[in-house]
mmCIF file of C-alpha atoms and ligand atoms in Angstrom:
data_model
loop_
_atom_site.group_PDB
_atom_site.id
_atom_site.type_symbol
_atom_site.label_atom_id
_atom_site.label_comp_id
_atom_site.label_asym_id
_atom_site.label_seq_id
_atom_site.Cartn_x
_atom_site.Cartn_y
_atom_site.Cartn_z
ATOM 1 C CA UNK A 1 -2.128 -29.025 -13.992
ATOM 2 C CA UNK A 2 -1.892 -27.262 -17.080
ATOM 3 C CA UNK A 3 1.376 -26.604 -18.485
ATOM 4 C CA UNK A 4 0.572 -22.715 -19.223
ATOM 5 C CA UNK A 5 -2.425 -20.566 -17.918
ATOM 6 C CA UNK A 6 -4.735 -19.725 -20.757
ATOM 7 C CA UNK A 7 -6.999 -16.681 -20.711
ATOM 8 C CA UNK A 8 -9.683 -16.451 -23.411
ATOM 9 C CA UNK A 9 -12.672 -14.031 -23.995
ATOM 10 C CA UNK A 10 -16.071 -15.137 -25.981
ATOM 11 C CA UNK A 11 -17.968 -12.368 -27.466
ATOM 12 C CA UNK A 12 -21.014 -12.159 -29.719
ATOM 13 C CA UNK A 13 -24.259 -10.564 -29.834
ATOM 14 C CA UNK A 14 -27.387 -11.692 -27.393
ATOM 15 C CA UNK A 15 -28.365 -15.193 -28.250
ATOM 16 C CA UNK A 16 -25.439 -16.143 -30.165
ATOM 17 C CA UNK A 17 -24.457 -19.044 -27.685
ATOM 18 C CA UNK A 18 -21.941 -17.526 -25.471
ATOM 19 C CA UNK A 19 -23.228 -19.295 -22.547
ATOM 20 C CA UNK A 20 -23.719 -22.651 -24.543
ATOM 21 C CA UNK A 21 -20.558 -22.519 -25.772
ATOM 22 C CA UNK A 22 -18.587 -21.667 -22.945
ATOM 23 C CA UNK A 23 -20.253 -24.236 -20.933
ATOM 24 C CA UNK A 24 -18.763 -26.808 -23.405
ATOM 25 C CA UNK A 25 -15.387 -25.073 -23.221
ATOM 26 C CA UNK A 26 -15.253 -25.425 -19.714
ATOM 27 C CA UNK A 27 -16.280 -29.270 -19.674
ATOM 28 C CA UNK A 28 -14.044 -30.164 -22.211
ATOM 29 C CA UNK A 29 -10.821 -28.023 -21.588
ATOM 30 C CA UNK A 30 -11.142 -27.301 -17.613
ATOM 31 C CA UNK A 31 -11.295 -23.756 -17.995
ATOM 32 C CA UNK A 32 -12.947 -21.817 -15.535
ATOM 33 C CA UNK A 33 -16.047 -19.990 -16.944
ATOM 34 C CA UNK A 34 -16.393 -16.751 -15.650
ATOM 35 C CA UNK A 35 -19.753 -14.936 -16.598
ATOM 36 C CA UNK A 36 -20.302 -11.350 -16.292
ATOM 37 C CA UNK A 37 -23.913 -11.756 -15.989
ATOM 38 C CA UNK A 38 -23.497 -14.454 -13.190
ATOM 39 C CA UNK A 39 -21.107 -12.062 -11.361
ATOM 40 C CA UNK A 40 -23.615 -9.362 -11.605
ATOM 41 C CA UNK A 41 -26.404 -11.517 -10.097
ATOM 42 C CA UNK A 42 -24.050 -12.801 -7.514
ATOM 43 C CA UNK A 43 -23.545 -9.167 -6.400
ATOM 44 C CA UNK A 44 -27.011 -8.248 -6.509
ATOM 45 C CA UNK A 45 -28.080 -11.029 -4.597
ATOM 46 C CA UNK A 46 -25.399 -10.217 -1.917
ATOM 47 C CA UNK A 47 -26.571 -6.583 -1.692
ATOM 48 C CA UNK A 48 -23.094 -5.176 -2.390
ATOM 49 C CA UNK A 49 -22.684 -1.287 -3.054
ATOM 50 C CA UNK A 50 -22.072 -2.314 -6.606
ATOM 51 C CA UNK A 51 -24.734 -4.622 -7.035
ATOM 52 C CA UNK A 52 -27.264 -2.226 -5.827
ATOM 53 C CA UNK A 53 -26.160 0.325 -8.460
ATOM 54 C CA UNK A 54 -25.737 -2.478 -11.201
ATOM 55 C CA UNK A 55 -29.163 -3.439 -10.545
ATOM 56 C CA UNK A 56 -30.607 -0.015 -11.417
ATOM 57 C CA UNK A 57 -29.323 -0.187 -14.811
ATOM 58 C CA UNK A 58 -30.310 -4.036 -15.324
ATOM 59 C CA UNK A 59 -33.768 -3.510 -14.475
ATOM 60 C CA UNK A 60 -34.174 -0.856 -17.295
ATOM 61 C CA UNK A 61 -32.699 -3.122 -19.791
ATOM 62 C CA UNK A 62 -29.577 -0.908 -19.718
ATOM 63 C CA UNK A 63 -25.770 -1.749 -19.792
ATOM 64 C CA UNK A 64 -23.843 -1.479 -16.651
ATOM 65 C CA UNK A 65 -21.604 1.648 -16.880
ATOM 66 C CA UNK A 66 -17.716 0.720 -17.649
ATOM 67 C CA UNK A 67 -16.556 2.151 -14.716
ATOM 68 C CA UNK A 68 -18.917 -0.036 -12.372
ATOM 69 C CA UNK A 69 -17.930 -3.059 -14.425
ATOM 70 C CA UNK A 70 -14.330 -2.644 -14.220
ATOM 71 C CA UNK A 71 -14.187 -2.045 -10.754
ATOM 72 C CA UNK A 72 -16.326 -4.995 -10.105
ATOM 73 C CA UNK A 73 -14.425 -7.573 -12.347
ATOM 74 C CA UNK A 74 -10.720 -6.689 -12.362
ATOM 75 C CA UNK A 75 -9.811 -7.098 -8.863
ATOM 76 C CA UNK A 76 -11.487 -10.773 -9.022
ATOM 77 C CA UNK A 77 -9.493 -11.349 -12.158
ATOM 78 C CA UNK A 78 -6.447 -10.237 -10.700
ATOM 79 C CA UNK A 79 -7.109 -12.725 -7.892
ATOM 80 C CA UNK A 80 -7.103 -15.547 -10.635
ATOM 81 C CA UNK A 81 -3.521 -15.475 -10.985
ATOM 82 C CA UNK A 82 -3.024 -19.322 -10.861
ATOM 83 C CA UNK A 83 -6.267 -19.996 -12.964
ATOM 84 C CA UNK A 84 -6.862 -20.717 -16.645
ATOM 85 C CA UNK A 85 -10.163 -18.931 -17.484
ATOM 86 C CA UNK A 86 -12.812 -18.297 -20.210
ATOM 87 C CA UNK A 87 -14.737 -14.957 -19.862
ATOM 88 C CA UNK A 88 -18.218 -14.630 -20.984
ATOM 89 C CA UNK A 89 -20.090 -10.965 -21.343
ATOM 90 C CA UNK A 90 -16.941 -9.143 -20.657
ATOM 91 C CA UNK A 91 -15.389 -6.729 -22.055
ATOM 92 C CA UNK A 92 -18.583 -5.262 -24.084
ATOM 93 C CA UNK A 93 -16.796 -2.011 -24.820
ATOM 94 C CA UNK A 94 -13.694 -0.448 -25.874
ATOM 95 C CA UNK A 95 -13.226 1.026 -22.522
ATOM 96 C CA UNK A 96 -13.680 -2.161 -20.887
ATOM 97 C CA UNK A 97 -11.615 -4.074 -23.429
ATOM 98 C CA UNK A 98 -8.389 -1.407 -22.857
ATOM 99 C CA UNK A 99 -9.016 -1.872 -18.926
ATOM 100 C CA UNK A 100 -8.917 -5.826 -19.169
ATOM 101 C CA UNK A 101 -5.727 -5.032 -21.401
ATOM 102 C CA UNK A 102 -4.026 -3.553 -18.575
ATOM 103 C CA UNK A 103 -4.485 -6.479 -16.101
ATOM 104 C CA UNK A 104 -3.843 -9.575 -18.132
ATOM 105 C CA UNK A 105 -2.455 -10.648 -21.592
ATOM 106 C CA UNK A 106 -5.170 -12.692 -23.472
ATOM 107 C CA UNK A 107 -4.288 -15.875 -25.571
ATOM 108 C CA UNK A 108 -7.698 -16.102 -27.672
ATOM 109 C CA UNK A 109 -10.757 -13.988 -28.456
ATOM 110 C CA UNK A 110 -13.793 -16.073 -29.563
ATOM 111 C CA UNK A 111 -16.150 -14.035 -31.883
ATOM 112 C CA UNK A 112 -19.904 -15.709 -32.733
ATOM 113 C CA UNK A 113 -21.435 -14.285 -35.824
ATOM 114 C CA UNK A 114 -25.076 -15.711 -36.031
ATOM 115 C CA UNK A 115 -27.533 -14.318 -38.477
ATOM 116 C CA UNK A 116 -30.084 -12.084 -37.229
ATOM 117 C CA UNK A 117 -33.197 -14.515 -37.888
ATOM 118 C CA UNK A 118 -31.350 -17.325 -35.753
ATOM 119 C CA UNK A 119 -30.851 -14.925 -32.833
ATOM 120 C CA UNK A 120 -34.690 -13.892 -32.690
ATOM 121 C CA UNK A 121 -35.793 -17.357 -32.788
ATOM 122 C CA UNK A 122 -33.568 -18.649 -30.189
ATOM 123 C CA UNK A 123 -34.179 -15.852 -27.875
ATOM 124 C CA UNK A 124 -37.845 -15.587 -28.325
ATOM 125 C CA UNK A 125 -37.816 -19.191 -27.144
ATOM 126 C CA UNK A 126 -35.039 -18.641 -24.176
ATOM 127 C CA UNK A 127 -36.031 -19.446 -20.624
ATOM 128 C CA UNK A 128 -33.914 -18.737 -17.637
ATOM 129 C CA UNK A 129 -33.643 -19.737 -14.020
ATOM 130 C CA UNK A 130 -33.339 -15.996 -12.544
ATOM 131 C CA UNK A 131 -31.483 -17.392 -9.427
ATOM 132 C CA UNK A 132 -28.554 -19.020 -11.540
ATOM 133 C CA UNK A 133 -28.699 -17.813 -14.953
ATOM 134 C CA UNK A 134 -29.039 -21.278 -16.236
ATOM 135 C CA UNK A 135 -30.632 -21.152 -19.760
ATOM 136 C CA UNK A 136 -33.112 -23.310 -21.721
ATOM 137 C CA UNK A 137 -34.471 -23.318 -24.955
ATOM 138 C CA UNK A 138 -37.423 -25.577 -25.480
ATOM 139 C CA UNK A 139 -36.439 -26.794 -28.716
ATOM 140 C CA UNK A 140 -32.619 -27.157 -28.206
ATOM 141 C CA UNK A 141 -32.064 -28.027 -24.493
ATOM 142 C CA UNK A 142 -35.274 -28.149 -23.009
ATOM 143 C CA UNK A 143 -35.521 -28.612 -19.264
ATOM 144 C CA UNK A 144 -36.484 -32.151 -17.800
ATOM 145 C CA UNK A 145 -39.645 -30.674 -16.427
ATOM 146 C CA UNK A 146 -41.300 -27.998 -18.422
ATOM 147 C CA UNK A 147 -41.247 -24.634 -17.069
ATOM 148 C CA UNK A 148 -38.775 -25.866 -14.171
ATOM 149 C CA UNK A 149 -35.139 -25.533 -13.595
ATOM 150 C CA UNK A 150 -33.417 -29.000 -13.727
ATOM 151 C CA UNK A 151 -31.401 -28.475 -10.447
ATOM 152 C CA UNK A 152 -33.516 -26.378 -7.953
ATOM 153 C CA UNK A 153 -37.018 -27.199 -9.605
ATOM 154 C CA UNK A 154 -38.009 -23.529 -9.240
ATOM 155 C CA UNK A 155 -39.878 -21.704 -12.240
ATOM 156 C CA UNK A 156 -38.281 -20.497 -15.216
ATOM 157 C CA UNK A 157 -38.786 -16.845 -16.707
ATOM 158 C CA UNK A 158 -38.723 -15.252 -19.884
ATOM 159 C CA UNK A 159 -36.762 -11.766 -20.231
ATOM 160 C CA UNK A 160 -38.939 -8.929 -22.015
ATOM 161 C CA UNK A 161 -35.698 -7.764 -23.726
ATOM 162 C CA UNK A 162 -35.328 -11.321 -25.415
ATOM 163 C CA UNK A 163 -38.537 -10.803 -27.355
ATOM 164 C CA UNK A 164 -38.093 -9.481 -30.932
ATOM 165 C CA UNK A 165 -39.641 -5.975 -29.955
ATOM 166 C CA UNK A 166 -36.544 -5.384 -28.035
ATOM 167 C CA UNK A 167 -34.112 -7.308 -29.722
ATOM 168 C CA UNK A 168 -33.402 -5.021 -32.823
ATOM 169 C CA UNK A 169 -32.278 -2.218 -30.473
ATOM 170 C CA UNK A 170 -30.125 -4.457 -28.472
ATOM 171 C CA UNK A 171 -28.391 -5.829 -31.371
ATOM 172 C CA UNK A 172 -27.869 -2.443 -32.765
ATOM 173 C CA UNK A 173 -26.134 -1.531 -29.561
ATOM 174 C CA UNK A 174 -23.968 -4.558 -29.733
ATOM 175 C CA UNK A 175 -22.859 -3.728 -32.996
ATOM 176 C CA UNK A 176 -21.758 -0.188 -32.221
ATOM 177 C CA UNK A 177 -20.317 -1.309 -29.092
ATOM 178 C CA UNK A 178 -18.566 -4.340 -30.160
ATOM 179 C CA UNK A 179 -17.099 -3.373 -33.345
ATOM 180 C CA UNK A 180 -14.013 -1.270 -32.176
ATOM 181 C CA UNK A 181 -13.432 -4.333 -29.311
ATOM 182 C CA UNK A 182 -13.330 -6.689 -32.312
ATOM 183 C CA UNK A 183 -11.149 -4.710 -34.254
ATOM 184 C CA UNK A 184 -8.667 -4.276 -31.211
ATOM 185 C CA UNK A 185 -8.586 -7.955 -30.857
ATOM 186 C CA UNK A 186 -8.155 -8.291 -34.625
ATOM 187 C CA UNK A 187 -5.144 -6.187 -34.872
ATOM 188 C CA UNK A 188 -3.786 -8.186 -31.956
ATOM 189 C CA UNK A 189 -3.827 -11.286 -34.077
ATOM 190 C CA UNK A 190 -5.989 -13.228 -31.362
ATOM 191 C CA UNK A 191 -9.531 -12.981 -32.828
ATOM 192 C CA UNK A 192 -11.160 -16.183 -34.213
ATOM 193 C CA UNK A 193 -14.664 -15.562 -35.565
ATOM 194 C CA UNK A 194 -17.103 -18.606 -35.908
ATOM 195 C CA UNK A 195 -20.099 -18.013 -38.112
ATOM 196 C CA UNK A 196 -23.278 -20.398 -38.463
ATOM 197 C CA UNK A 197 -26.854 -21.264 -37.289
ATOM 198 C CA UNK A 198 -26.295 -23.991 -35.120
ATOM 199 C CA UNK A 199 -24.092 -24.433 -32.098
ATOM 200 C CA UNK A 200 -23.645 -27.963 -32.652
ATOM 201 C CA UNK A 201 -22.063 -27.319 -35.897
ATOM 202 C CA UNK A 202 -19.714 -24.387 -34.565
ATOM 203 C CA UNK A 203 -18.746 -26.413 -31.838
ATOM 204 C CA UNK A 204 -16.287 -28.853 -33.704
ATOM 205 C CA UNK A 205 -14.427 -26.094 -35.207
ATOM 206 C CA UNK A 206 -14.016 -24.316 -31.716
ATOM 207 C CA UNK A 207 -12.998 -27.678 -30.160
ATOM 208 C CA UNK A 208 -10.352 -28.394 -32.775
ATOM 209 C CA UNK A 209 -8.652 -24.838 -32.712
ATOM 210 C CA UNK A 210 -8.686 -24.962 -28.679
ATOM 211 C CA UNK A 211 -7.313 -28.635 -28.953
ATOM 212 C CA UNK A 212 -4.233 -26.913 -30.501
ATOM 213 C CA UNK A 213 -3.849 -24.173 -28.020
ATOM 214 C CA UNK A 214 -4.692 -26.288 -24.737
ATOM 215 C CA UNK A 215 -2.840 -29.323 -24.970
ATOM 216 C CA UNK A 216 -3.789 -31.107 -21.507
ATOM 217 C CA UNK A 217 -6.920 -31.081 -19.478
ATOM 218 C CA UNK A 218 -6.555 -30.923 -16.040
ATOM 219 C CA UNK A 219 -8.912 -33.654 -14.197
ATOM 220 C CA UNK A 220 -9.587 -30.697 -11.562
ATOM 221 C CA UNK A 221 -11.362 -27.383 -12.558
ATOM 222 C CA UNK A 222 -13.900 -29.032 -14.865
ATOM 223 C CA UNK A 223 -16.952 -27.269 -13.576
ATOM 224 C CA UNK A 224 -18.412 -23.888 -14.270
ATOM 225 C CA UNK A 225 -17.348 -21.935 -11.227
ATOM 226 C CA UNK A 226 -18.680 -18.639 -11.161
ATOM 227 C CA UNK A 227 -16.413 -15.772 -9.885
ATOM 228 C CA UNK A 228 -16.209 -15.946 -6.254
HETATM 229 N N1 LIG B 301 -19.885 -6.504 -19.843
HETATM 230 C C1 LIG B 301 -20.890 -5.801 -19.387
HETATM 231 N N2 LIG B 301 -21.113 -4.277 -19.337
HETATM 232 C C2 LIG B 301 -22.036 -3.693 -19.211
HETATM 233 N N3 LIG B 301 -23.398 -4.663 -18.898
HETATM 234 C C3 LIG B 301 -23.132 -5.843 -18.541
HETATM 235 C C4 LIG B 301 -22.166 -6.469 -19.026
HETATM 236 N N4 LIG B 301 -22.175 -7.794 -18.875
HETATM 237 C C5 LIG B 301 -23.588 -7.802 -18.366
HETATM 238 N N5 LIG B 301 -24.116 -6.732 -18.260
HETATM 239 C C6 LIG B 301 -25.542 -6.306 -17.542
HETATM 240 O O1 LIG B 301 -25.858 -7.476 -17.051
HETATM 241 C C7 LIG B 301 -26.944 -8.030 -17.695
HETATM 242 C C8 LIG B 301 -27.083 -9.242 -17.510
HETATM 243 O O2 LIG B 301 -26.031 -9.984 -18.399
HETATM 244 P P1 LIG B 301 -26.167 -11.352 -19.090
HETATM 245 O O3 LIG B 301 -24.846 -11.391 -19.943
HETATM 246 O O4 LIG B 301 -26.650 -12.467 -17.877
HETATM 247 O O5 LIG B 301 -27.357 -11.267 -19.962
HETATM 248 P P2 LIG B 301 -28.114 -10.832 -21.323
HETATM 249 O O6 LIG B 301 -28.118 -9.171 -21.416
HETATM 250 O O7 LIG B 301 -29.072 -11.652 -21.398
HETATM 251 O O8 LIG B 301 -26.666 -11.068 -22.333
HETATM 252 P P3 LIG B 301 -26.686 -12.400 -23.493
HETATM 253 O O9 LIG B 301 -28.257 -12.088 -24.090
HETATM 254 O O10 LIG B 301 -25.774 -11.769 -24.292
HETATM 255 O O11 LIG B 301 -26.713 -13.656 -22.878
HETATM 256 C C9 LIG B 301 -27.068 -7.437 -19.118
HETATM 257 O O12 LIG B 301 -28.322 -7.365 -19.645
HETATM 258 C C10 LIG B 301 -26.089 -6.143 -18.899
HETATM 259 O O13 LIG B 301 -27.110 -5.004 -18.279
HETATM 260 N N1 LIG B 302 -32.229 -23.705 -31.434
HETATM 261 C C1 LIG B 302 -31.143 -23.484 -31.027
HETATM 262 N N2 LIG B 302 -31.225 -23.070 -29.767
HETATM 263 C C2 LIG B 302 -29.677 -22.806 -29.454
HETATM 264 C C3 LIG B 302 -28.544 -22.974 -30.200
HETATM 265 N N3 LIG B 302 -27.257 -22.761 -29.511
HETATM 266 C C4 LIG B 302 -27.935 -22.324 -28.104
HETATM 267 N N4 LIG B 302 -29.347 -22.195 -28.375
HETATM 268 C C5 LIG B 302 -30.137 -21.564 -27.198
HETATM 269 O O1 LIG B 302 -30.115 -20.081 -27.443
HETATM 270 C C6 LIG B 302 -30.546 -19.316 -26.466
HETATM 271 C C7 LIG B 302 -29.168 -18.374 -26.205
HETATM 272 O O2 LIG B 302 -27.976 -19.154 -26.132
HETATM 273 P P1 LIG B 302 -27.187 -18.434 -25.042
HETATM 274 O O3 LIG B 302 -26.083 -19.395 -24.825
HETATM 275 O O4 LIG B 302 -28.010 -18.195 -24.019
HETATM 276 O O5 LIG B 302 -26.463 -17.213 -25.765
HETATM 277 P P2 LIG B 302 -25.794 -15.984 -25.236
HETATM 278 O O6 LIG B 302 -26.919 -14.983 -25.154
HETATM 279 O O7 LIG B 302 -24.867 -15.557 -26.246
HETATM 280 O O8 LIG B 302 -24.864 -16.213 -24.025
HETATM 281 C C8 LIG B 302 -30.255 -20.162 -25.329
HETATM 282 O O9 LIG B 302 -31.780 -20.548 -25.086
HETATM 283 C C9 LIG B 302 -29.823 -21.423 -25.769
HETATM 284 O O10 LIG B 302 -30.344 -22.733 -25.131
HETATM 285 C C10 LIG B 302 -28.833 -23.813 -31.456
HETATM 286 O O11 LIG B 302 -27.895 -24.350 -31.931
HETATM 287 N N5 LIG B 302 -30.213 -23.953 -31.772
#
């Protein structure tokens, strides 16, 4: 059991490696990796009222409105009083960040700062297993069988909005909405920014930062567990 509960958020533009790094953190430090995208997909699959609503936005390549996100996520976080977690994909906006603030005290925020050319290259080569949200990259972490998810064997797909034509608008939007969130966490003294073009080079810095903040690693809690 961890001595003290630890709550962290990872932020960054599309393709910056949030999901990839979150998995490593979950494996190394035993935090639960919570992903807003996974949580939305679960709600969509379960046909919940919020899931049906969220789907109409996601299908159009739009962000889900703040009130839908907070209504979905905050009650689940409130249930996790006995767990340490790392949240990936939430908060995205200042409204979401303020709502999260009223629910819990964050210990740390990781912000990934990755050059545009790198994001473009990675995303144009990102393949996704739509059922689980597992991601692959044909150069960096290819699936064992080309075009197939490692666990289910189901086909992988690419998202239109990962292609360069959509990326510029997505990045501009990310910068606009994320800036006040980053400023908020900076003013609280909990923001740690990591820059670079390769996850494998950034990872040791994140690893050593977290090693100073999370002394022990529980033997349980080692898997990626999407929100229930
Ligand atoms: N915090 C959030 N606020 C609003 N919409 C969200 C949020 N998190 C996820 N979404 C919606 O769910 C979709 C899927 O999210 P997910 O994080 O899996 O993928 P993504 O958009 O490809 O992000 P990234 O490229 O950064 O991994 C998003 O495109 C967006 O429409
Ligand atoms: N070439 C390369 N690809 C990477 C690297 N890190 C992550 N990726 C891939 O880049 C894509 C985006 O990473 P992901 O973790 O999904 O980023 P997110 O959108 O911020 O969650 C995925 O296809 C990853 O497999 C890296 O250092 N080099």
